[in-house]
Short mmCIF file of C-alpha atoms in Angstrom, two decimals:
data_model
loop_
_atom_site.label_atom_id
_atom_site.label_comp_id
_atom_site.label_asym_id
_atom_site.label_seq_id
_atom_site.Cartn_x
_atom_site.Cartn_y
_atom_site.Cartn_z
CA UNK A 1 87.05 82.61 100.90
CA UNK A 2 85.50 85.34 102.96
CA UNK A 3 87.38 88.10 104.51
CA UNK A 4 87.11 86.76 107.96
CA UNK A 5 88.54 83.04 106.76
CA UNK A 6 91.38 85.25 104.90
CA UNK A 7 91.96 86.81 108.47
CA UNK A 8 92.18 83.61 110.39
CA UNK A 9 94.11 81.84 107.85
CA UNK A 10 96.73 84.06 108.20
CA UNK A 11 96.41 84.32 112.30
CA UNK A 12 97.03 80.97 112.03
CA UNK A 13 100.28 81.04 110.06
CA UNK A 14 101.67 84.23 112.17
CA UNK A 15 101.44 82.53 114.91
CA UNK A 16 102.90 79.57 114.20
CA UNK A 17 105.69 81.12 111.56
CA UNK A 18 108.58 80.09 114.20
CA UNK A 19 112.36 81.40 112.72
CA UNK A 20 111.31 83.85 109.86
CA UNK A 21 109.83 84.55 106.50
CA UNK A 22 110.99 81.12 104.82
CA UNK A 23 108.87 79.19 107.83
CA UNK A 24 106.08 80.95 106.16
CA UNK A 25 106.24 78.55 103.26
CA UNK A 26 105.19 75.39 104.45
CA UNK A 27 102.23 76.72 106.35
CA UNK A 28 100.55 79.05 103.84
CA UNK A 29 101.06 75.76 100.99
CA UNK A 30 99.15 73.98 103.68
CA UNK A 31 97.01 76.33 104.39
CA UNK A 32 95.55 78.24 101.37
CA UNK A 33 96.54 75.35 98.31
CA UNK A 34 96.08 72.10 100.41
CA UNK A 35 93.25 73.02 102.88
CA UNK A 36 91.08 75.94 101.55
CA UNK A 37 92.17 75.41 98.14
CA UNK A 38 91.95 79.10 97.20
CA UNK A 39 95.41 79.03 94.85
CA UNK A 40 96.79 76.78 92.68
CA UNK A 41 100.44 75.69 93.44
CA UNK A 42 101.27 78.01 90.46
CA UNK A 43 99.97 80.61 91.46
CA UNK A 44 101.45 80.50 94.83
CA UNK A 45 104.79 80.51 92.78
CA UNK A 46 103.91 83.38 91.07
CA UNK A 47 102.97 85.68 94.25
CA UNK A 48 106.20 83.80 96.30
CA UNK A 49 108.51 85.33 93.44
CA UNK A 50 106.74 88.74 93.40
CA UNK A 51 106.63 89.25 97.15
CA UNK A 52 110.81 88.19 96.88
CA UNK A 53 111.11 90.74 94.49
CA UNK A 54 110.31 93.46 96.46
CA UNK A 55 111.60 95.51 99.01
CA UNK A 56 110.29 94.70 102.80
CA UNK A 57 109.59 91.31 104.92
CA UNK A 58 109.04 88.28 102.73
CA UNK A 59 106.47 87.53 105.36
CA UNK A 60 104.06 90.65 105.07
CA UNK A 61 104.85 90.62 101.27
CA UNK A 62 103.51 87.41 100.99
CA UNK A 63 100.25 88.40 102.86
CA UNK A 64 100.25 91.25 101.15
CA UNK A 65 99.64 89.56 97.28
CA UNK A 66 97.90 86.61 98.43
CA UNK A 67 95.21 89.24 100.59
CA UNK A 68 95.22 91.04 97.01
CA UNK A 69 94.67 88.01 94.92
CA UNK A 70 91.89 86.70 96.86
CA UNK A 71 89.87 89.76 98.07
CA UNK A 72 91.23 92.74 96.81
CA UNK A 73 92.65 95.73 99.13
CA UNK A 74 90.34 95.04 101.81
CA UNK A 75 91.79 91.30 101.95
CA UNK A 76 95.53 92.73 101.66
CA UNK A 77 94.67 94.31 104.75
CA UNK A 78 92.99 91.68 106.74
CA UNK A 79 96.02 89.19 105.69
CA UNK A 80 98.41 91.56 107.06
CA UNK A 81 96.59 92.26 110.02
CA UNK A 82 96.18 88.66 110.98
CA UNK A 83 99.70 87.90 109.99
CA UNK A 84 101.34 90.27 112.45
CA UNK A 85 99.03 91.03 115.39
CA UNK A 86 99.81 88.14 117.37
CA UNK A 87 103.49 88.22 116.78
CA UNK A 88 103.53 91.94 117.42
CA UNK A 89 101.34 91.53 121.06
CA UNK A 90 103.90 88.28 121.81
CA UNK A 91 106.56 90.45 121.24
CA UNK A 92 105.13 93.40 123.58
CA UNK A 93 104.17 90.93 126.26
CA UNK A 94 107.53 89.30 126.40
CA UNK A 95 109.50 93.12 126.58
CA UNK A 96 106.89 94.58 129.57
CA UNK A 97 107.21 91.21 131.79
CA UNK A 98 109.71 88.17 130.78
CA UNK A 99 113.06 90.19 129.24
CA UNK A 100 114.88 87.02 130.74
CA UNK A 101 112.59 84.37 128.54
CA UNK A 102 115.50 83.25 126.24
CA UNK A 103 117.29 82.32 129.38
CA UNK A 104 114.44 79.83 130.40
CA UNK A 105 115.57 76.59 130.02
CA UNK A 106 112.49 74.59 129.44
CA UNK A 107 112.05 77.11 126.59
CA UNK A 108 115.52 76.29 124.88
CA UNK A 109 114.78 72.73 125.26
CA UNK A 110 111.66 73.45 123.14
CA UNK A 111 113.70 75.43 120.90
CA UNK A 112 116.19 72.61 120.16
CA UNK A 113 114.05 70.46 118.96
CA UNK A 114 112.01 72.87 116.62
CA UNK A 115 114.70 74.21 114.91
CA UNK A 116 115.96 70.90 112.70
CA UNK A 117 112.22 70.41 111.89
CA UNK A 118 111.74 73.85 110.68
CA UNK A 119 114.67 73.65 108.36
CA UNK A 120 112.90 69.99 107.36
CA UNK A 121 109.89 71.67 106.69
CA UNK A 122 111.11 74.69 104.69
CA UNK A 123 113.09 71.99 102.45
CA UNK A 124 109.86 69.74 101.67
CA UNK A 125 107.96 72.31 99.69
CA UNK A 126 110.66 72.41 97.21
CA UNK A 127 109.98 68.66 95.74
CA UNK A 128 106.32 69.20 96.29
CA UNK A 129 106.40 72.55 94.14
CA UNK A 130 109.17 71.95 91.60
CA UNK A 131 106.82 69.89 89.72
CA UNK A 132 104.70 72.65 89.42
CA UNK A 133 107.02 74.81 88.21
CA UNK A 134 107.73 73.23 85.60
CA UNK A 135 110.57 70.68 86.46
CA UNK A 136 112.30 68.71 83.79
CA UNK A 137 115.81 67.06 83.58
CA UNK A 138 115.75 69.94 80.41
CA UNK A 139 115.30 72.80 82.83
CA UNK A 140 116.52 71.45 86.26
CA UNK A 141 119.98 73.09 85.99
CA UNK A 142 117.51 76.56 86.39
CA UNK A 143 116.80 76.17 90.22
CA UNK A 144 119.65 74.21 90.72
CA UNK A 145 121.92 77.19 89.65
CA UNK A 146 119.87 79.75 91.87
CA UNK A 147 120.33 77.66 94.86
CA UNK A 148 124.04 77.49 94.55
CA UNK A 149 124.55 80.79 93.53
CA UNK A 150 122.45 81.69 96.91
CA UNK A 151 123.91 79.11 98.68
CA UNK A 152 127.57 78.93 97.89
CA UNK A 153 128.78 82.57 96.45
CA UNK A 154 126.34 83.98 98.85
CA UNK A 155 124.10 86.11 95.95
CA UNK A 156 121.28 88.06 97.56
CA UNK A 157 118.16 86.44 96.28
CA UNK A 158 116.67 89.79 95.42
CA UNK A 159 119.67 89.60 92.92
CA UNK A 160 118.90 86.44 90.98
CA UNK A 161 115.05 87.46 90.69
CA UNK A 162 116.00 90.70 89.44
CA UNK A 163 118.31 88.39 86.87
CA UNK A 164 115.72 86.07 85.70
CA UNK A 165 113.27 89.32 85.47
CA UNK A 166 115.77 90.91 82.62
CA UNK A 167 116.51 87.32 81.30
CA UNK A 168 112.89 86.45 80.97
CA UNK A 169 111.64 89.66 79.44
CA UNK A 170 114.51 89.45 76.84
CA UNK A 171 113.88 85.72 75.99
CA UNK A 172 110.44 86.82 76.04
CA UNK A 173 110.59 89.72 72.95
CA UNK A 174 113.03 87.00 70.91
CA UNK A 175 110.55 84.62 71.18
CA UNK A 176 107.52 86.55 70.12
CA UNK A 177 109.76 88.37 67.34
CA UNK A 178 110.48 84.69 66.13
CA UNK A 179 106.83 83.96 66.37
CA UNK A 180 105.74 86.96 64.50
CA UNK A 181 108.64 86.09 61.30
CA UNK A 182 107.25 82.23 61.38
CA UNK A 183 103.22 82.85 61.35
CA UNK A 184 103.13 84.25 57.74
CA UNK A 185 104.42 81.37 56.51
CA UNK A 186 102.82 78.92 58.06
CA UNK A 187 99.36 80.74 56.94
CA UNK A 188 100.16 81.07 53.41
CA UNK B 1 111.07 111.50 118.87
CA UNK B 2 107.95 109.67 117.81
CA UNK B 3 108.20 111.31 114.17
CA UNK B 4 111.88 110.09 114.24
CA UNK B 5 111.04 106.49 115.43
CA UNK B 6 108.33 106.54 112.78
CA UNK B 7 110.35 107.69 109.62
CA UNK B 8 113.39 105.65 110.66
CA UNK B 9 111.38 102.71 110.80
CA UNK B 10 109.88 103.71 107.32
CA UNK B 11 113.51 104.65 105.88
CA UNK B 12 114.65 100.69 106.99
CA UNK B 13 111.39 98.99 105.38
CA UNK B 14 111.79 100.46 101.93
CA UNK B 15 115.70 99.61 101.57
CA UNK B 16 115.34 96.46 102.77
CA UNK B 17 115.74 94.36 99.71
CA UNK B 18 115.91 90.36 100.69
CA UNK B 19 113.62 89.27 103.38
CA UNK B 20 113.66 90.02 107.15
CA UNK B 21 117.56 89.06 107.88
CA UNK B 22 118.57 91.90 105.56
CA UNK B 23 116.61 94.17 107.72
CA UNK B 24 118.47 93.30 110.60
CA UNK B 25 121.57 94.70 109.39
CA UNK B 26 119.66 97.78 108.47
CA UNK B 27 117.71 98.31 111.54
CA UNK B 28 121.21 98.35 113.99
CA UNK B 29 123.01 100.56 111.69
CA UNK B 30 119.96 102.83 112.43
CA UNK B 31 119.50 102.62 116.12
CA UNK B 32 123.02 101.40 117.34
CA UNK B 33 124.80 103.33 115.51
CA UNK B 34 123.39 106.58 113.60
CA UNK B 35 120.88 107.38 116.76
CA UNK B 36 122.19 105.22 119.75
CA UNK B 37 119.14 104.48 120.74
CA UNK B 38 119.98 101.04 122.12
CA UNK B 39 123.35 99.50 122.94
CA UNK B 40 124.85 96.55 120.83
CA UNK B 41 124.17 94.03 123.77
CA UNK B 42 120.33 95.49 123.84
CA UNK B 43 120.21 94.95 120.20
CA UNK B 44 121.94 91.18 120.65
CA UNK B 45 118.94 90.17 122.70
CA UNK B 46 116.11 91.63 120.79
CA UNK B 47 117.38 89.89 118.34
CA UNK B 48 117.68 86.48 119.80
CA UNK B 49 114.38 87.01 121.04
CA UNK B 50 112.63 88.05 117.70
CA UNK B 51 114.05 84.60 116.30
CA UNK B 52 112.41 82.38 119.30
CA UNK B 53 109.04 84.07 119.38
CA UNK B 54 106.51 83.47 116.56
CA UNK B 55 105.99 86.02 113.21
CA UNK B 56 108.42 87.41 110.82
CA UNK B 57 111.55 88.21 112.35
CA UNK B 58 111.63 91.30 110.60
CA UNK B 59 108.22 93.03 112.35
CA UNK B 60 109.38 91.55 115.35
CA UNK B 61 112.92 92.95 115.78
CA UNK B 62 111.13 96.65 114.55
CA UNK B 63 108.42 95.84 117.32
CA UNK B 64 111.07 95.18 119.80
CA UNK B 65 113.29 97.43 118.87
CA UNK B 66 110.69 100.24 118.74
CA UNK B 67 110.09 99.29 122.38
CA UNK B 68 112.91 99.29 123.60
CA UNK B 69 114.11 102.76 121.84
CA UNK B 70 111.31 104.72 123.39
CA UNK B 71 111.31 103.21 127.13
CA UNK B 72 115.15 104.06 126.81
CA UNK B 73 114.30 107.65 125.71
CA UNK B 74 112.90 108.13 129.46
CA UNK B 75 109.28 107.67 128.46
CA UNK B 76 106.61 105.48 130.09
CA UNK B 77 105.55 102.27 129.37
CA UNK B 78 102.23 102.59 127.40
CA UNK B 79 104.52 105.84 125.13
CA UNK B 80 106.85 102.66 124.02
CA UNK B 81 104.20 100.19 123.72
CA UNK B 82 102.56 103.34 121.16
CA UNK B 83 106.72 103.25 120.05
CA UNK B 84 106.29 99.48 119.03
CA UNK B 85 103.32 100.05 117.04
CA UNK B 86 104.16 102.66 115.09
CA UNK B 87 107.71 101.29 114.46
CA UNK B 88 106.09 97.85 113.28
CA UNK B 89 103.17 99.79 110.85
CA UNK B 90 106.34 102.13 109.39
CA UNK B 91 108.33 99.31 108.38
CA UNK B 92 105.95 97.40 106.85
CA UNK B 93 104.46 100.65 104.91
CA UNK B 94 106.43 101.42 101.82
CA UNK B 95 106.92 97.50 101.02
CA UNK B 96 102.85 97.21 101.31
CA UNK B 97 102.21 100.33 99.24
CA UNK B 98 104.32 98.86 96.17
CA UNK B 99 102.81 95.59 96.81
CA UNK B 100 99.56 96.02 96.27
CA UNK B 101 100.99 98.20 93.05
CA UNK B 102 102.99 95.43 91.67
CA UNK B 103 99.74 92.66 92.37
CA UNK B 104 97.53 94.99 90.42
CA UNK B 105 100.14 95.17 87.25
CA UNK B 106 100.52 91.71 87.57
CA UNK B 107 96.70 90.73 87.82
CA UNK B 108 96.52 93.06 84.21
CA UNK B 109 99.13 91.81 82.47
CA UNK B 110 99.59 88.81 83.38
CA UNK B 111 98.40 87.29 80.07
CA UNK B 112 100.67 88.78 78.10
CA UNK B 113 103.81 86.87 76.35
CA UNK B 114 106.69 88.66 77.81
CA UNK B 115 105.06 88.52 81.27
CA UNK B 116 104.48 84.66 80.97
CA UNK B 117 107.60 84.13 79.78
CA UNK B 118 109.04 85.87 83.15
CA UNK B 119 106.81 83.94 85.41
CA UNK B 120 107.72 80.12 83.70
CA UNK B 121 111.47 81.68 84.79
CA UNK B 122 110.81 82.99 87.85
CA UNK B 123 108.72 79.80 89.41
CA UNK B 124 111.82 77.59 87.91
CA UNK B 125 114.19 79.95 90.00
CA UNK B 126 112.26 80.30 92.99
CA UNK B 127 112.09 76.64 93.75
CA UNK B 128 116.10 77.45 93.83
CA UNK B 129 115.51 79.88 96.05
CA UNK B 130 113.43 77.84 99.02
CA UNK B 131 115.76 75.29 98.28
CA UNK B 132 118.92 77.59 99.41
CA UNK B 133 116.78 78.62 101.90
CA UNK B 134 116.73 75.34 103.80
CA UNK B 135 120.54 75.04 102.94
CA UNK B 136 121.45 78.16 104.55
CA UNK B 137 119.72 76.99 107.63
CA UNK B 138 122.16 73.80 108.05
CA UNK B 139 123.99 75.18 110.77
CA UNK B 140 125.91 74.02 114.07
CA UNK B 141 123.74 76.55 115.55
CA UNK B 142 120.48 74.97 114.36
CA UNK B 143 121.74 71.59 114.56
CA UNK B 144 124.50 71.03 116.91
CA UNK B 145 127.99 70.11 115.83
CA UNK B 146 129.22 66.68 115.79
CA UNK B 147 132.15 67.25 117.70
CA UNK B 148 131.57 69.32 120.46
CA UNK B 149 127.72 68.51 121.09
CA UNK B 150 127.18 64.96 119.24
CA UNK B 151 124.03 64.02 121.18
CA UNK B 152 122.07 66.74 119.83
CA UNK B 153 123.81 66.92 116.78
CA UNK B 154 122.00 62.99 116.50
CA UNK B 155 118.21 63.80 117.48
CA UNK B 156 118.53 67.07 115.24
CA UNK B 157 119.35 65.12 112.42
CA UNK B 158 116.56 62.12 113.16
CA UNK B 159 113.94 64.85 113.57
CA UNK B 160 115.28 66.60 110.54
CA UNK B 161 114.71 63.11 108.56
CA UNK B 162 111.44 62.69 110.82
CA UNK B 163 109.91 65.73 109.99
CA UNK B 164 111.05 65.56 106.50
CA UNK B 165 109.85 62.25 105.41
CA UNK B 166 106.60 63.27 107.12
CA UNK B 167 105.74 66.13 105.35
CA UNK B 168 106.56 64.39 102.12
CA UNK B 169 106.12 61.02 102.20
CA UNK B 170 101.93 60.62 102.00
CA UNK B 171 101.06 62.32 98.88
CA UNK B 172 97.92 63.20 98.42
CA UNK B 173 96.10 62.67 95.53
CA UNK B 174 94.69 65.65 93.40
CA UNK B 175 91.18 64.81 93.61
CA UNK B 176 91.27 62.79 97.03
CA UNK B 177 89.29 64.07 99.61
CA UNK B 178 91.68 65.46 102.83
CA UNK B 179 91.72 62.43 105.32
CA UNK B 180 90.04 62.53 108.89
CA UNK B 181 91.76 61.20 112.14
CA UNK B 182 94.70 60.01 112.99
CA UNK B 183 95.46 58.73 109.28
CA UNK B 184 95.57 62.45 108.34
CA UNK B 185 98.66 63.29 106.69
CA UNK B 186 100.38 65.54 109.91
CA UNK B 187 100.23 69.13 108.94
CA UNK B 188 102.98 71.40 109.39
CA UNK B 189 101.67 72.46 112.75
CA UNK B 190 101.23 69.64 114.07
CA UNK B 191 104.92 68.69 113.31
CA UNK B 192 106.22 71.82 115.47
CA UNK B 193 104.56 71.13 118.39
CA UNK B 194 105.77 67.82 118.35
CA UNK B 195 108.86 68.38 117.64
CA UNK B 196 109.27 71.05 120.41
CA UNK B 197 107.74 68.45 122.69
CA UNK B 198 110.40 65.90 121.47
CA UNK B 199 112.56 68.39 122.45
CA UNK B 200 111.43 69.05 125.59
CA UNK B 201 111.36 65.64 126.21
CA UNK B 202 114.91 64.69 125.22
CA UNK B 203 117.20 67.15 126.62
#
């Protein structure tokens, strides 16, 4: 994927990224894992977690790693770029010459019927990817128990990352410390 | 003033932990309230606005915002549309910066056992995560309310199932070449506008 695809790509899902970061999701798994084919789903899991884990915009995050993955920091910067140049210039437009726009009512008409099928399309992705992640009726309580906790106590998501970071990297030393005890013995 | 704008902006994007509605709480406790550069009705709208329009509504309430601050400040039009820029490129600075940190680490070390073990967690968790996404999003205001507005509260939930069954439904096959025409499986795109023309349409 050349740098000017990368740029265009991500033009593309700027300016079509209607009601925040999350309605990202469905257009860059479209985009960059069904059409250009430049990640694997799991790898777009992998840069979806790391760009939640951090502080700024999911959205610019997100452009941020995937820009990285693909063509270094030259790419990071193109992603960005494309991500955010049309919103910004929609955005300046709309405060020089049409401050009354949300008042339109042709465009809240619009706006009535995109919002259920953003919220359809944000939901989708989930059965798509959770067989990429690793989905079994063994570990299905694991995303199950981040969406409620999200959901229902109200638990910043930065939260439960951070969690399953500490969780992970502790699991992680057990495990190879078990690993380490069991290999002499199955050598000798 | 400019300086100001520009290390406000930068202050809000490296505290904001938790995607672009986090910010939002951020930004007005910034510009209502610590500087007063825009009332709460001002801030009300912007907001609104940065939700309708296209891009992250994060970069777009900063953009707006930035605008807004500067033209209110008593300065011309092209000093808020500089405002705007340089409020949207602060914001996004510090988050970038430790981005492209983190993806380096990650691209290093990502073979090793501990950091595998946190990524087979992590993708588990983050399908959670979308998921609560799209939960969070069931509202009245999204959707209507079957009470008080029942028609729309109807074609939000058809194009809900519409749009849902749409972009699941056809699976493609791994090694299946992407269909041409009309057979295509309907992108994500392509959904919007038609569901905004539905809209259009309908009400």
């Amino acid at each position: 994927m050349s740098l000017i695809q990368l740029f265009v790509s991500f033009f593309k899902i700027g300016v079509f990224t209607i009601g925040g970061g999350y309605a990202m999701i469905p257009l860059m798994e479209e985009e960059l894992v069904e059409r250009r084919r430049c990640l694997s789903r799991v790898e777009f899991l992998d840069l979806m977690a790391l760009s939640q884990a951090m502080p700024g915009v999911f959205a610019v995050n997100m452009a941020t790693s995937v820009g990285y993955r693909l063509k270094g920091v030259t790419g990071s910067v193109c992603a960005i770029l494309g991500n955010i140049l049309m919103p910004v210039c929609i955005i300046l437009l709309l405060a020089m010459f049409f401050r009354h726009f949300r008042d339109n009512d042709i465009v809240s008409r619009i706006f009535m019927g995109i919002r259920p099928a953003v919220v359809a399309l944000i939901a989708a992705p989930v059965f798509r990817l959770a067989k990429d992640a690793g989905l079994s009726w063994r570990t299905c309580w694991i995303p199950l128990l981040a969406a409620l906790l999200i959901w229902a106590l109200g638990v910043s998501p930065v939260w439960v990352i951070v969690a399953t970071i500490l969780i992970g990297v502790v699991w992680g030393k057990i495990s190879e410390r078990n690993n380490k005890d069991k290999q002499p013995e199955q050598t000798e | 003033m400019f300086l100001t704008l520009f290390l406000t902006f930068l202050k809000i994007g490296a505290f904001t932990f938790g995607g672009g509605y986090a910010m939002i709480a951020l930004i007005q406790n910034e510009v209502v309230v610590n500087h007063a550069w825009l009332t709460a009705q001002e801030f009300t709208d912007i907001l609104a606005i940065s939700q309708m329009t296209p891009g992250p509504i994060g970069i777009n309430t900063a953009t707006y915002t930035g605008y807004t601050a500067v033209l209110n400040a008593g300065y011309s039009v092209p000093c808020a549309v500089v405002g705007a820029v340089l409020a949207s490129l602060a914001v996004i600075l510090v988050p970038v910066t430790l981005m492209l940190l983190v993806s380096r680490l990650l691209a290093r070390y990502k073979d090793m056992p501990v950091v595998r073990m946190v990524l087979r967690l992590l993708r588990l968790v983050i399908v959670g995560v979308i998921a609560s996404a799209a939960l969070v999003l069931l509202t009245p205001d999204n959707f209507g309310s079957p009470d008080t507005n029942t028609r729309q509260f109807i074609i939000s939930l058809a194009l809900f199932v519409a749009v849902f069954v749409c972009s699941v439904w056809p699976k493609r096959q791994k090694d299946e070449a992407p269909q041409k025409g009309l057979l295509r499986r309907p992108g994500p795109i392509t959904l919007l506008l038609l569901s905004g023309l539905l809209g259009l349409v309908l009400y």
